[in-house]
C-alpha positions as a LaTeX table, in Angstrom:
\begin{tabular}{lrrr}
\hline
Residue & $x$ (\AA) & $y$ (\AA) & $z$ (\AA) \\
\hline
Met1 & $-32.42$ & 1.49 & 14.61 \\
Thr2 & $-31.89$ & $-0.89$ & 11.91 \\
Glu3 & $-29.19$ & $-1.48$ & 9.17 \\
Ser4 & $-31.76$ & $-1.21$ & 7.19 \\
Ser5 & $-34.16$ & 1.73 & 8.01 \\
Val6 & $-30.86$ & 3.62 & 8.62 \\
His7 & $-29.44$ & 2.45 & 4.78 \\
Pro8 & $-32.84$ & 1.24 & 2.65 \\
Ala9 & $-32.31$ & $-1.79$ & 0.34 \\
Leu10 & $-32.31$ & 1.14 & $-2.70$ \\
Trp11 & $-30.04$ & 4.33 & $-2.10$ \\
Pro12 & $-31.17$ & 7.21 & $-3.92$ \\
Ala13 & $-27.90$ & 7.84 & $-5.26$ \\
Pro14 & $-27.06$ & 12.20 & $-4.91$ \\
His15 & $-26.94$ & 13.81 & $-8.25$ \\
Ala16 & $-24.72$ & 16.63 & $-8.81$ \\
Thr17 & $-25.79$ & 20.07 & $-9.17$ \\
Gly18 & $-23.18$ & 21.46 & $-9.97$ \\
Ala19 & $-18.56$ & 20.92 & $-8.76$ \\
Val20 & $-17.73$ & 19.52 & $-5.67$ \\
Asp21 & $-15.32$ & 21.81 & $-3.92$ \\
Ala22 & $-14.95$ & 19.56 & $-0.40$ \\
Thr23 & $-12.76$ & 18.33 & 2.15 \\
Val24 & $-13.15$ & 15.21 & 3.00 \\
Thr25 & $-10.79$ & 12.80 & 5.48 \\
Val26 & $-10.68$ & 8.96 & 4.86 \\
Pro27 & $-10.43$ & 6.69 & 7.21 \\
Gly28 & $-6.94$ & 3.66 & 7.41 \\
Ser29 & $-6.44$ & 1.17 & 5.39 \\
Lys30 & $-8.10$ & $-1.40$ & 5.67 \\
Ser31 & $-4.66$ & $-3.61$ & 4.30 \\
Val32 & $-2.68$ & $-2.07$ & 6.47 \\
Thr33 & $-4.60$ & $-2.34$ & 9.43 \\
Asn34 & $-4.69$ & $-5.77$ & 8.89 \\
Arg35 & $-1.64$ & $-6.97$ & 8.06 \\
Ala36 & $-0.87$ & $-5.10$ & 11.51 \\
Leu37 & $-3.38$ & $-6.69$ & 13.57 \\
Val38 & $-1.80$ & $-10.40$ & 12.22 \\
Leu39 & 2.36 & $-8.97$ & 12.83 \\
Ala40 & 1.30 & $-7.46$ & 16.44 \\
Ala41 & $-0.57$ & $-10.84$ & 17.40 \\
Leu42 & 2.49 & $-12.90$ & 16.69 \\
Ala43 & 4.74 & $-10.01$ & 18.63 \\
Ala44 & 6.74 & $-11.02$ & 21.20 \\
Glu45 & 5.66 & $-7.66$ & 23.20 \\
Pro46 & 2.52 & $-5.93$ & 23.23 \\
Gly47 & 2.19 & $-3.33$ & 19.97 \\
Trp48 & $-0.34$ & $-1.00$ & 19.47 \\
Leu49 & $-1.76$ & 0.81 & 15.56 \\
Arg50 & $-3.47$ & 3.83 & 16.33 \\
Arg51 & $-5.87$ & 5.30 & 13.81 \\
Pro52 & $-7.30$ & 1.86 & 13.19 \\
Leu53 & $-10.51$ & 1.15 & 10.63 \\
Arg54 & $-12.72$ & 0.17 & 11.57 \\
Ser55 & $-14.98$ & $-1.74$ & 9.04 \\
Arg56 & $-15.97$ & $-5.67$ & 8.84 \\
Asp57 & $-13.18$ & $-6.55$ & 7.38 \\
Thr58 & $-11.17$ & $-5.12$ & 10.74 \\
Leu59 & $-13.87$ & $-6.07$ & 12.91 \\
Leu60 & $-13.85$ & $-9.21$ & 11.33 \\
Met61 & $-9.43$ & $-9.78$ & 11.72 \\
Ala62 & $-9.87$ & $-8.66$ & 14.67 \\
Glu63 & $-12.65$ & $-11.02$ & 16.60 \\
Ala64 & $-10.66$ & $-13.88$ & 15.04 \\
Leu65 & $-7.54$ & $-13.08$ & 16.42 \\
Arg66 & $-9.53$ & $-12.89$ & 19.96 \\
Ala67 & $-11.06$ & $-16.06$ & 19.69 \\
Met68 & $-7.46$ & $-17.64$ & 19.00 \\
Gly69 & $-6.42$ & $-16.31$ & 22.59 \\
Val70 & $-5.23$ & $-12.76$ & 21.71 \\
Gly71 & $-6.15$ & $-9.54$ & 23.43 \\
Ile72 & $-6.91$ & $-6.85$ & 21.47 \\
Glu73 & $-7.65$ & $-2.90$ & 23.86 \\
Glu74 & $-10.07$ & $-0.47$ & 21.55 \\
Thr75 & $-9.75$ & 2.91 & 23.16 \\
Val76 & $-12.03$ & 5.24 & 20.95 \\
Ser77 & $-12.29$ & 8.68 & 21.12 \\
Ser78 & $-15.67$ & 10.49 & 20.55 \\
Ser79 & $-16.10$ & 11.56 & 16.96 \\
Ser80 & $-16.22$ & 15.03 & 15.91 \\
Ala81 & $-17.48$ & 16.59 & 13.46 \\
Val82 & $-15.36$ & 16.57 & 10.49 \\
Thr83 & $-16.05$ & 17.88 & 7.40 \\
Gly84 & $-17.00$ & 14.09 & 5.22 \\
Gly85 & $-15.54$ & 11.39 & 7.78 \\
Pro86 & $-15.67$ & 10.31 & 11.95 \\
Glu87 & $-12.32$ & 11.89 & 13.41 \\
Ala88 & $-10.25$ & 9.27 & 14.49 \\
Ser89 & $-7.48$ & 10.72 & 15.42 \\
Gly90 & $-8.09$ & 9.73 & 18.94 \\
Glu91 & $-8.90$ & 5.83 & 19.27 \\
Ala92 & $-6.28$ & 3.22 & 19.29 \\
Trp93 & $-6.23$ & $-0.21$ & 19.64 \\
Arg94 & $-3.49$ & $-1.73$ & 21.63 \\
Val95 & $-2.63$ & $-5.58$ & 20.55 \\
Ile96 & $-1.42$ & $-8.45$ & 23.66 \\
Pro97 & $-0.06$ & $-10.98$ & 21.88 \\
Ala98 & $-0.58$ & $-14.86$ & 24.01 \\
Gly99 & $-0.62$ & $-18.24$ & 23.41 \\
Leu100 & $-2.93$ & $-19.23$ & 20.01 \\
Arg101 & $-5.82$ & $-21.70$ & 20.51 \\
Gly102 & $-8.50$ & $-23.61$ & 20.08 \\
Pro103 & $-10.47$ & $-24.79$ & 19.16 \\
Thr104 & $-12.14$ & $-21.72$ & 18.15 \\
Thr105 & $-14.62$ & $-20.53$ & 15.15 \\
Val106 & $-13.27$ & $-18.51$ & 13.04 \\
Asp107 & $-16.00$ & $-15.26$ & 10.54 \\
Val108 & $-14.02$ & $-14.05$ & 7.86 \\
Gly109 & $-16.88$ & $-12.85$ & 6.26 \\
Asn110 & $-16.65$ & $-11.94$ & 2.94 \\
Ala111 & $-12.19$ & $-10.72$ & 4.07 \\
Gly112 & $-10.27$ & $-12.73$ & 1.47 \\
Thr113 & $-7.75$ & $-10.69$ & 4.28 \\
Val114 & $-9.28$ & $-12.91$ & 6.63 \\
Met115 & $-9.17$ & $-15.63$ & 5.11 \\
Arg116 & $-6.18$ & $-16.34$ & 3.62 \\
Phe117 & $-4.33$ & $-14.68$ & 7.19 \\
Leu118 & $-5.90$ & $-16.40$ & 9.32 \\
Pro119 & $-4.65$ & $-19.54$ & 8.73 \\
Pro120 & $-0.93$ & $-19.45$ & 8.84 \\
Val121 & $-1.78$ & $-18.00$ & 11.89 \\
Ala122 & $-4.35$ & $-20.96$ & 12.67 \\
Ala123 & $-1.46$ & $-23.32$ & 12.62 \\
Leu124 & 0.48 & $-21.90$ & 14.86 \\
Ala125 & $-2.11$ & $-22.37$ & 17.28 \\
Asp126 & $-2.52$ & $-25.12$ & 19.98 \\
Gly127 & $-6.06$ & $-26.82$ & 18.67 \\
Pro128 & $-7.97$ & $-26.70$ & 15.94 \\
Ile129 & $-9.14$ & $-23.75$ & 14.28 \\
Arg130 & $-12.71$ & $-24.19$ & 11.88 \\
Phe131 & $-13.57$ & $-21.40$ & 9.77 \\
Asp132 & $-16.20$ & $-20.79$ & 8.49 \\
Gly133 & $-18.29$ & $-17.19$ & 7.02 \\
Asp134 & $-20.60$ & $-15.75$ & 4.20 \\
Pro135 & $-21.25$ & $-18.17$ & 1.31 \\
Arg136 & $-19.82$ & $-16.21$ & $-1.38$ \\
Ser137 & $-16.35$ & $-16.75$ & 0.50 \\
Tyr138 & $-17.19$ & $-20.16$ & $-0.58$ \\
Glu139 & $-16.27$ & $-19.45$ & $-4.16$ \\
Arg140 & $-13.08$ & $-16.99$ & $-3.69$ \\
Pro141 & $-9.93$ & $-19.01$ & $-4.07$ \\
Leu142 & $-7.84$ & $-20.58$ & $-0.85$ \\
Asp143 & $-6.22$ & $-23.95$ & $-2.47$ \\
Gly144 & $-2.91$ & $-21.24$ & $-3.01$ \\
Val145 & $-2.77$ & $-21.56$ & 1.65 \\
Ile146 & $-4.50$ & $-24.43$ & 1.93 \\
Asp147 & $-1.82$ & $-26.69$ & $-0.49$ \\
Ala148 & 1.42 & $-24.70$ & 0.77 \\
Leu149 & 0.17 & $-24.93$ & 4.78 \\
Arg150 & $-0.19$ & $-28.91$ & 4.14 \\
Val151 & 3.51 & $-28.37$ & 2.31 \\
Leu152 & 4.95 & $-26.54$ & 5.18 \\
Gly153 & 3.71 & $-29.21$ & 7.92 \\
Ala154 & 0.64 & $-28.42$ & 8.79 \\
Arg155 & $-2.65$ & $-31.26$ & 8.87 \\
Ile156 & $-5.89$ & $-29.02$ & 7.18 \\
Asp157 & $-9.42$ & $-30.69$ & 6.63 \\
Asp158 & $-10.65$ & $-28.87$ & 4.01 \\
Glu159 & $-12.60$ & $-32.39$ & 2.57 \\
Gly160 & $-11.21$ & $-31.49$ & $-0.89$ \\
Arg161 & $-12.37$ & $-28.49$ & $-1.18$ \\
Gly162 & $-9.53$ & $-25.65$ & $-1.37$ \\
Ser163 & $-11.94$ & $-23.13$ & 0.17 \\
Leu164 & $-13.94$ & $-22.94$ & 3.04 \\
Pro165 & $-14.95$ & $-24.21$ & 5.19 \\
Met166 & $-12.37$ & $-25.62$ & 6.70 \\
Thr167 & $-10.75$ & $-26.47$ & 9.94 \\
Val168 & $-6.57$ & $-26.29$ & 10.59 \\
His169 & $-5.28$ & $-28.73$ & 13.67 \\
Gly170 & $-3.18$ & $-26.77$ & 14.40 \\
Ser171 & $-0.21$ & $-27.89$ & 16.74 \\
Gly172 & 1.35 & $-25.28$ & 18.56 \\
Ala173 & 4.51 & $-24.89$ & 15.93 \\
Leu174 & 4.54 & $-25.17$ & 12.31 \\
Asp175 & 8.18 & $-26.55$ & 10.51 \\
Gly176 & 8.05 & $-23.80$ & 7.47 \\
Gly177 & 10.90 & $-23.79$ & 5.05 \\
Pro178 & 10.36 & $-23.99$ & 0.86 \\
Val179 & 7.77 & $-23.41$ & $-0.82$ \\
Ala180 & 5.67 & $-23.88$ & $-3.93$ \\
Ile181 & 2.95 & $-22.13$ & $-5.38$ \\
Asp182 & 0.87 & $-20.41$ & $-8.39$ \\
Ala183 & $-0.82$ & $-17.31$ & $-7.38$ \\
Ser184 & $-1.48$ & $-15.88$ & $-10.21$ \\
Ser185 & $-5.34$ & $-15.93$ & $-8.61$ \\
Ser186 & $-4.23$ & $-13.42$ & $-5.21$ \\
Ser187 & $-0.63$ & $-11.90$ & $-4.43$ \\
Gln188 & $-3.15$ & $-12.77$ & $-0.73$ \\
Phe189 & $-1.67$ & $-16.83$ & $-0.96$ \\
Val190 & 1.93 & $-14.86$ & $-0.60$ \\
Ser191 & 1.85 & $-11.90$ & 2.00 \\
Ala192 & $-0.41$ & $-14.27$ & 4.08 \\
Leu193 & 2.22 & $-17.60$ & 4.26 \\
Leu194 & 4.88 & $-14.40$ & 4.75 \\
Leu195 & 3.13 & $-12.70$ & 7.47 \\
Ser196 & 3.09 & $-15.73$ & 9.97 \\
Ala197 & 6.73 & $-17.25$ & 8.66 \\
Pro198 & 8.83 & $-14.78$ & 10.79 \\
Arg199 & 7.14 & $-17.92$ & 13.92 \\
Phe200 & 7.51 & $-20.99$ & 11.76 \\
Asn201 & 10.93 & $-23.04$ & 12.81 \\
Gln202 & 12.47 & $-22.63$ & 9.66 \\
Gly203 & 11.21 & $-19.52$ & 7.88 \\
Val204 & 9.74 & $-20.13$ & 4.93 \\
Glu205 & 10.92 & $-19.32$ & 1.10 \\
Val206 & 7.93 & $-18.76$ & $-0.77$ \\
Arg207 & 8.66 & $-19.63$ & $-4.99$ \\
His208 & 5.03 & $-18.23$ & $-6.96$ \\
Thr209 & 5.02 & $-20.76$ & $-10.36$ \\
Gly210 & 1.75 & $-19.15$ & $-11.77$ \\
Ala211 & 1.25 & $-16.42$ & $-14.22$ \\
Arg212 & 1.19 & $-12.92$ & $-13.72$ \\
Leu213 & 1.24 & $-12.00$ & $-10.12$ \\
Pro214 & $-1.80$ & $-9.51$ & $-9.33$ \\
Ser215 & $-2.07$ & $-6.66$ & $-7.36$ \\
Met216 & 2.44 & $-6.23$ & $-6.78$ \\
Pro217 & 2.22 & $-3.30$ & $-4.31$ \\
His218 & $-0.19$ & $-5.36$ & $-1.52$ \\
Ile219 & 3.60 & $-7.91$ & $-1.29$ \\
Arg220 & 5.34 & $-5.24$ & $-1.47$ \\
Met221 & 2.74 & $-3.31$ & 1.37 \\
Thr222 & 3.04 & $-6.42$ & 3.07 \\
Val223 & 7.49 & $-6.56$ & 2.56 \\
Asp224 & 7.84 & $-3.63$ & 4.47 \\
Met225 & 5.39 & $-3.96$ & 7.27 \\
Leu226 & 7.81 & $-7.47$ & 8.46 \\
Arg227 & 10.88 & $-5.20$ & 7.51 \\
Ala228 & 9.66 & $-2.10$ & 9.93 \\
Val229 & 8.81 & $-5.06$ & 12.96 \\
Gly230 & 12.73 & $-6.88$ & 12.74 \\
Ala231 & 12.07 & $-9.21$ & 10.13 \\
Gln232 & 14.92 & $-10.66$ & 7.54 \\
Val233 & 12.68 & $-10.99$ & 4.17 \\
Asp234 & 14.39 & $-11.39$ & 0.85 \\
Glu235 & 12.41 & $-9.64$ & $-2.34$ \\
Pro236 & 12.95 & $-9.67$ & $-5.98$ \\
Glu237 & 12.90 & $-5.89$ & $-5.17$ \\
Thr238 & 15.44 & $-6.28$ & $-3.37$ \\
Gly239 & 18.12 & $-8.05$ & $-5.67$ \\
Gly240 & 16.36 & $-11.10$ & $-5.42$ \\
Glu241 & 15.43 & $-13.94$ & $-6.84$ \\
Pro242 & 12.32 & $-13.09$ & $-9.56$ \\
Asn243 & 9.04 & $-14.52$ & $-8.22$ \\
Val244 & 10.95 & $-15.32$ & $-4.15$ \\
Trp245 & 10.57 & $-14.42$ & $-1.51$ \\
Arg246 & 12.63 & $-15.57$ & 1.92 \\
Val247 & 11.78 & $-14.84$ & 6.13 \\
Ser248 & 13.89 & $-15.39$ & 8.23 \\
Pro249 & 12.85 & $-17.21$ & 11.80 \\
Ser250 & 13.12 & $-14.41$ & 14.11 \\
Ala251 & 10.68 & $-12.47$ & 16.83 \\
Leu252 & 8.60 & $-9.57$ & 15.90 \\
Leu253 & 9.18 & $-6.42$ & 18.10 \\
Gly254 & 6.16 & $-5.00$ & 19.56 \\
Arg255 & 4.99 & $-1.27$ & 17.52 \\
Asp256 & 3.78 & 2.10 & 18.00 \\
Leu257 & 2.01 & 1.69 & 14.22 \\
Thr258 & $-0.54$ & 4.48 & 12.85 \\
Ile259 & $-2.62$ & 3.95 & 10.41 \\
Glu260 & $-2.58$ & 6.03 & 6.62 \\
Pro261 & $-5.24$ & 6.73 & 6.02 \\
Asp262 & $-7.24$ & 3.19 & 3.09 \\
Leu263 & $-5.78$ & 5.86 & $-0.32$ \\
Ser264 & $-8.84$ & 3.69 & $-2.04$ \\
Asn265 & $-11.75$ & 4.26 & $-0.56$ \\
Ala266 & $-10.42$ & 8.35 & $-1.02$ \\
Gln267 & $-10.70$ & 6.60 & $-4.77$ \\
Pro268 & $-14.94$ & 7.76 & $-5.20$ \\
Phe269 & $-14.73$ & 11.49 & $-3.69$ \\
Leu270 & $-11.16$ & 11.87 & $-6.16$ \\
Ala271 & $-13.65$ & 10.37 & $-8.78$ \\
Ala272 & $-16.69$ & 13.23 & $-7.69$ \\
Ala273 & $-13.52$ & 16.51 & $-8.08$ \\
Leu274 & $-13.08$ & 14.24 & $-11.71$ \\
Val275 & $-16.54$ & 13.99 & $-13.43$ \\
Thr276 & $-17.59$ & 17.20 & $-11.63$ \\
Gly277 & $-14.51$ & 19.77 & $-13.05$ \\
Gly278 & $-14.75$ & 20.32 & $-8.35$ \\
Arg279 & $-12.46$ & 20.03 & $-5.46$ \\
Val280 & $-11.43$ & 17.60 & $-3.04$ \\
Thr281 & $-8.33$ & 17.02 & $-0.41$ \\
Ile282 & $-7.66$ & 14.33 & 1.14 \\
Pro283 & $-5.25$ & 15.03 & 4.63 \\
Asp284 & $-2.60$ & 13.31 & 5.33 \\
Trp285 & $-1.67$ & 11.80 & 2.34 \\
Pro286 & 1.84 & 9.80 & 2.43 \\
Glu287 & 4.12 & 11.29 & 0.33 \\
Arg288 & 5.79 & 7.23 & 0.36 \\
Thr289 & 3.59 & 4.59 & 0.84 \\
Thr290 & 2.88 & 1.04 & $-0.87$ \\
Gln291 & $-0.91$ & 1.14 & $-0.80$ \\
Pro292 & $-2.06$ & 0.36 & $-4.54$ \\
Gly293 & $-4.85$ & 3.52 & $-3.84$ \\
Asp294 & $-1.66$ & 5.81 & $-4.43$ \\
Ala295 & $-1.21$ & 5.12 & $-7.94$ \\
Leu296 & $-4.78$ & 7.31 & $-8.40$ \\
Arg297 & $-3.09$ & 10.29 & $-8.74$ \\
Glu298 & $-1.40$ & 9.24 & $-11.90$ \\
Ile299 & $-4.89$ & 7.36 & $-13.43$ \\
Phe300 & $-7.64$ & 10.28 & $-12.58$ \\
Thr301 & $-4.74$ & 12.91 & $-14.09$ \\
Ala302 & $-4.14$ & 11.35 & $-17.35$ \\
Met303 & $-8.20$ & 10.93 & $-17.59$ \\
Gly304 & $-8.74$ & 14.53 & $-16.87$ \\
Gly305 & $-7.28$ & 16.51 & $-13.81$ \\
Ser306 & $-4.32$ & 17.52 & $-11.82$ \\
Cys307 & $-2.77$ & 17.25 & $-7.97$ \\
Glu308 & $-0.94$ & 18.69 & $-6.10$ \\
Leu309 & 0.42 & 16.76 & $-2.74$ \\
Thr310 & 1.54 & 19.57 & $-0.20$ \\
Glu311 & 1.70 & 18.66 & 3.66 \\
Arg312 & $-1.98$ & 19.16 & 4.85 \\
Gly313 & $-2.05$ & 16.08 & 2.11 \\
Leu314 & $-3.66$ & 15.67 & $-1.43$ \\
Thr315 & $-5.93$ & 18.21 & $-3.13$ \\
Phe316 & $-7.51$ & 17.01 & $-7.06$ \\
Thr317 & $-9.14$ & 19.77 & $-9.16$ \\
Gly318 & $-10.95$ & 18.49 & $-12.12$ \\
Ser319 & $-10.71$ & 20.93 & $-15.44$ \\
Gly320 & $-13.92$ & 19.82 & $-16.99$ \\
Arg321 & $-13.28$ & 17.25 & $-19.02$ \\
Val322 & $-12.98$ & 13.67 & $-18.27$ \\
His323 & $-10.78$ & 11.61 & $-20.49$ \\
Gly324 & $-11.30$ & 7.69 & $-21.53$ \\
Ile325 & $-7.22$ & 5.77 & $-20.88$ \\
Asp326 & $-5.58$ & 2.85 & $-21.91$ \\
Val327 & $-3.69$ & 0.80 & $-18.80$ \\
Asp328 & $-3.12$ & $-1.66$ & $-17.58$ \\
Leu329 & $-4.22$ & $-2.23$ & $-13.86$ \\
Gly330 & $-3.64$ & $-5.89$ & $-12.98$ \\
Glu331 & $-1.27$ & $-4.32$ & $-10.14$ \\
Val332 & $-4.24$ & $-2.46$ & $-9.06$ \\
Gly333 & $-7.13$ & $-4.02$ & $-9.15$ \\
Glu334 & $-9.14$ & $-2.59$ & $-6.90$ \\
Leu335 & $-8.89$ & 1.03 & $-8.48$ \\
Thr336 & $-10.76$ & $-0.90$ & $-11.40$ \\
Pro337 & $-14.39$ & $-0.16$ & $-10.46$ \\
Gly338 & $-14.26$ & 2.96 & $-10.26$ \\
Ile339 & $-11.64$ & 3.39 & $-13.22$ \\
Ala340 & $-14.81$ & 2.12 & $-14.99$ \\
Ala341 & $-17.37$ & 3.79 & $-14.15$ \\
Val342 & $-15.61$ & 7.39 & $-14.70$ \\
Ala343 & $-14.28$ & 5.98 & $-17.66$ \\
Ala344 & $-18.00$ & 5.34 & $-18.81$ \\
Leu345 & $-18.18$ & 8.89 & $-18.38$ \\
Ala346 & $-15.68$ & 9.92 & $-20.56$ \\
Asp347 & $-15.14$ & 11.94 & $-24.05$ \\
Ser348 & $-13.00$ & 8.88 & $-26.06$ \\
Pro349 & $-13.29$ & 5.16 & $-24.94$ \\
Ser350 & $-11.19$ & 2.99 & $-22.99$ \\
Thr351 & $-9.52$ & $-0.27$ & $-22.16$ \\
Leu352 & $-8.16$ & $-1.23$ & $-18.86$ \\
Ser353 & $-6.97$ & $-4.41$ & $-18.83$ \\
Gly354 & $-4.20$ & $-6.39$ & $-16.97$ \\
Val355 & $-7.08$ & $-7.59$ & $-13.88$ \\
Ala356 & $-8.70$ & $-11.51$ & $-15.54$ \\
His357 & $-8.30$ & $-12.19$ & $-11.59$ \\
Leu358 & $-11.17$ & $-9.62$ & $-11.04$ \\
Arg359 & $-13.87$ & $-12.47$ & $-11.20$ \\
Leu360 & $-12.22$ & $-13.65$ & $-8.53$ \\
His361 & $-13.47$ & $-11.06$ & $-5.56$ \\
Glu362 & $-16.35$ & $-10.30$ & $-3.60$ \\
Thr363 & $-17.75$ & $-10.76$ & $-6.84$ \\
Asp364 & $-16.99$ & $-11.29$ & $-10.35$ \\
Arg365 & $-16.25$ & $-7.50$ & $-10.62$ \\
Leu366 & $-15.63$ & $-7.63$ & $-15.06$ \\
Ala367 & $-18.88$ & $-9.32$ & $-15.28$ \\
Ala368 & $-20.82$ & $-7.07$ & $-12.91$ \\
Leu369 & $-19.12$ & $-4.26$ & $-13.58$ \\
Thr370 & $-20.96$ & $-4.59$ & $-17.09$ \\
Lys371 & $-23.86$ & $-5.92$ & $-16.48$ \\
Glu372 & $-24.53$ & $-2.73$ & $-14.13$ \\
Ile373 & $-23.49$ & $-0.03$ & $-16.66$ \\
Asn374 & $-24.74$ & $-1.46$ & $-19.04$ \\
Glu375 & $-28.10$ & $-1.70$ & $-18.20$ \\
Leu376 & $-28.02$ & 2.37 & $-17.96$ \\
Gly377 & $-27.80$ & 2.88 & $-21.69$ \\
Gly378 & $-24.18$ & 2.07 & $-21.20$ \\
Asp379 & $-21.58$ & $-0.27$ & $-23.53$ \\
Val380 & $-19.06$ & $-2.02$ & $-22.39$ \\
Thr381 & $-17.29$ & $-5.18$ & $-23.24$ \\
Glu382 & $-16.30$ & $-7.79$ & $-20.89$ \\
Thr383 & $-11.92$ & $-9.00$ & $-22.61$ \\
Ala384 & $-10.21$ & $-12.03$ & $-22.07$ \\
Asp385 & $-8.54$ & $-9.89$ & $-19.11$ \\
Gly386 & $-10.72$ & $-6.54$ & $-18.55$ \\
Leu387 & $-12.86$ & $-4.44$ & $-20.32$ \\
His388 & $-13.49$ & $-1.95$ & $-22.81$ \\
Ile389 & $-15.37$ & 0.72 & $-22.53$ \\
Arg390 & $-17.55$ & 2.85 & $-24.99$ \\
Pro391 & $-19.14$ & 6.46 & $-23.06$ \\
Arg392 & $-23.78$ & 6.47 & $-24.04$ \\
Pro393 & $-25.42$ & 8.55 & $-22.80$ \\
Leu394 & $-26.79$ & 7.47 & $-19.67$ \\
His395 & $-30.19$ & 7.01 & $-17.79$ \\
Gly396 & $-31.45$ & 6.45 & $-14.11$ \\
Gly397 & $-32.14$ & 2.60 & $-12.95$ \\
Thr398 & $-30.86$ & 0.46 & $-10.22$ \\
Phe399 & $-26.70$ & $-0.38$ & $-10.10$ \\
His400 & $-26.51$ & $-3.08$ & $-8.31$ \\
Thr401 & $-23.62$ & $-4.13$ & $-5.90$ \\
Tyr402 & $-23.49$ & $-7.65$ & $-6.11$ \\
Asp403 & $-22.44$ & $-7.16$ & $-2.01$ \\
Asp404 & $-18.89$ & $-5.73$ & $-3.50$ \\
His405 & $-18.31$ & $-2.48$ & $-1.07$ \\
Arg406 & $-16.21$ & $-1.08$ & $-5.24$ \\
Met407 & $-19.99$ & $-1.60$ & $-6.43$ \\
Ala408 & $-21.33$ & 0.59 & $-4.51$ \\
Thr409 & $-18.71$ & 2.72 & $-5.11$ \\
Ala410 & $-18.86$ & 2.92 & $-8.46$ \\
Gly411 & $-22.40$ & 3.22 & $-8.37$ \\
Ser412 & $-22.55$ & 6.59 & $-6.36$ \\
Ile413 & $-19.42$ & 7.70 & $-8.60$ \\
Ile414 & $-21.85$ & 7.55 & $-12.08$ \\
Gly415 & $-25.14$ & 8.71 & $-9.81$ \\
Leu416 & $-22.43$ & 12.16 & $-9.57$ \\
Ala417 & $-24.21$ & 12.70 & $-12.80$ \\
Val418 & $-26.40$ & 11.12 & $-14.08$ \\
Pro419 & $-30.10$ & 11.29 & $-12.08$ \\
Gly420 & $-32.76$ & 9.06 & $-11.11$ \\
Val421 & $-29.56$ & 6.21 & $-9.72$ \\
Glu422 & $-30.36$ & 4.43 & $-6.72$ \\
Ile423 & $-27.56$ & 1.38 & $-5.74$ \\
Glu424 & $-29.22$ & $-1.56$ & $-3.69$ \\
Asn425 & $-27.95$ & $-2.56$ & $-0.36$ \\
Val426 & $-24.95$ & 0.75 & $-0.50$ \\
Ala427 & $-24.75$ & $-0.36$ & 3.22 \\
Thr428 & $-22.12$ & $-3.52$ & 1.96 \\
Thr429 & $-19.72$ & 0.27 & 1.85 \\
Ala430 & $-19.22$ & $-1.04$ & 5.17 \\
Lys431 & $-16.93$ & $-3.37$ & 4.77 \\
Thr432 & $-14.56$ & $-1.49$ & 4.24 \\
Leu433 & $-15.87$ & 2.79 & 4.77 \\
Pro434 & $-18.61$ & 2.77 & 7.19 \\
Asp435 & $-20.37$ & 5.84 & 6.76 \\
Phe436 & $-19.97$ & 5.98 & 3.19 \\
Pro437 & $-23.22$ & 7.66 & 2.49 \\
Gln438 & $-22.96$ & 10.14 & 4.93 \\
Met439 & $-19.55$ & 10.86 & 4.09 \\
Trp440 & $-20.37$ & 11.45 & 0.20 \\
Thr441 & $-23.62$ & 13.73 & 0.87 \\
Gly442 & $-21.01$ & 15.31 & 3.08 \\
Met443 & $-18.56$ & 15.85 & 0.58 \\
Leu444 & $-21.88$ & 17.48 & $-1.87$ \\
Gly445 & $-22.97$ & 19.89 & 1.06 \\
Val446 & $-26.72$ & 17.41 & 1.26 \\
\hline
\end{tabular}
């Protein structure tokens, strides 16, 4: 069966006829899975990843590491019926570090974590590693990583583009040391250098020199995960110098890590409770986490819902009304498309700010959201660093996704309240959320 027969080019977004009431099991975090794969590949001993996310981005990461010589053995349990998603508790990946080597070619797809986290790993390999990917990957900024690696001693051939495609000529080691970068276009520039830094001869000192650094929770995630495998990290949040991170050279431990559910991928399901005045429970929501998606508890509560965190997980309940919001999303920019979709259905205007960097994500998300919501009858205006959304009665139509998974889920949220919305290429959700269409219809009992 072809992908097009499973997910047609235009997918009729299900329209909710009443309040949803569902438990949705969300697969593991992409951000945690891909960081864990890199750290396990650089460790001094084998490790385990339990309940990893199996999606396009994580499988691209695993295949890239395998191409460089890392052993990754998958144990996959048979699926069983669980409301809203696949059962993954029996799945585990065993990561067996090995001597990194080339020559080989890495396909990054359009995965920011793969295109940015792996060039520093490739600099430690013995031999050339070529990086290539989807056409959109050529347009995404990579200069922060490329320039920093050159300062730290790597040889990289990118023909002066500062972007893909490129070749990292690994020499088996990297000097490391101090480097200054402007990471205002992507926090992944910082995380990329920190993840491999324990293996650099001098470790690394990364100094951010640009404007506001976006998506700080993702850097906190990187730091926490480094410390969990034995790395020594000095950072601003624990009394260090502002905008400076230092990682000492050291061996990394192999760990047995269970991956948290992806809280950002829980967003459309929580939004469904808010939009329909219903109730959705996400099992295994962590009490403490560095995931940006945890901010949804506060944001969606302010927009008209309520939540309760128990041993079972997070239960979010809509009140039957959706309110506009004025919110700075600079630290949690990936939540913007879903929040914009909810805001388009609210009873008052919203202003979403702090997210100018979204113009450089899988697509220009600010332009895309403005165009697609407005073509359904909305009134969205781009600002210098975000969106201003004035709710209007919406109508059906095609919601284009631009090969962006979060555009597809945003359109699906609108479709709950607006009949006749069709999502173009809903299959793009496989980037981070496999089986989204089935999970969505399962939540609605369709």
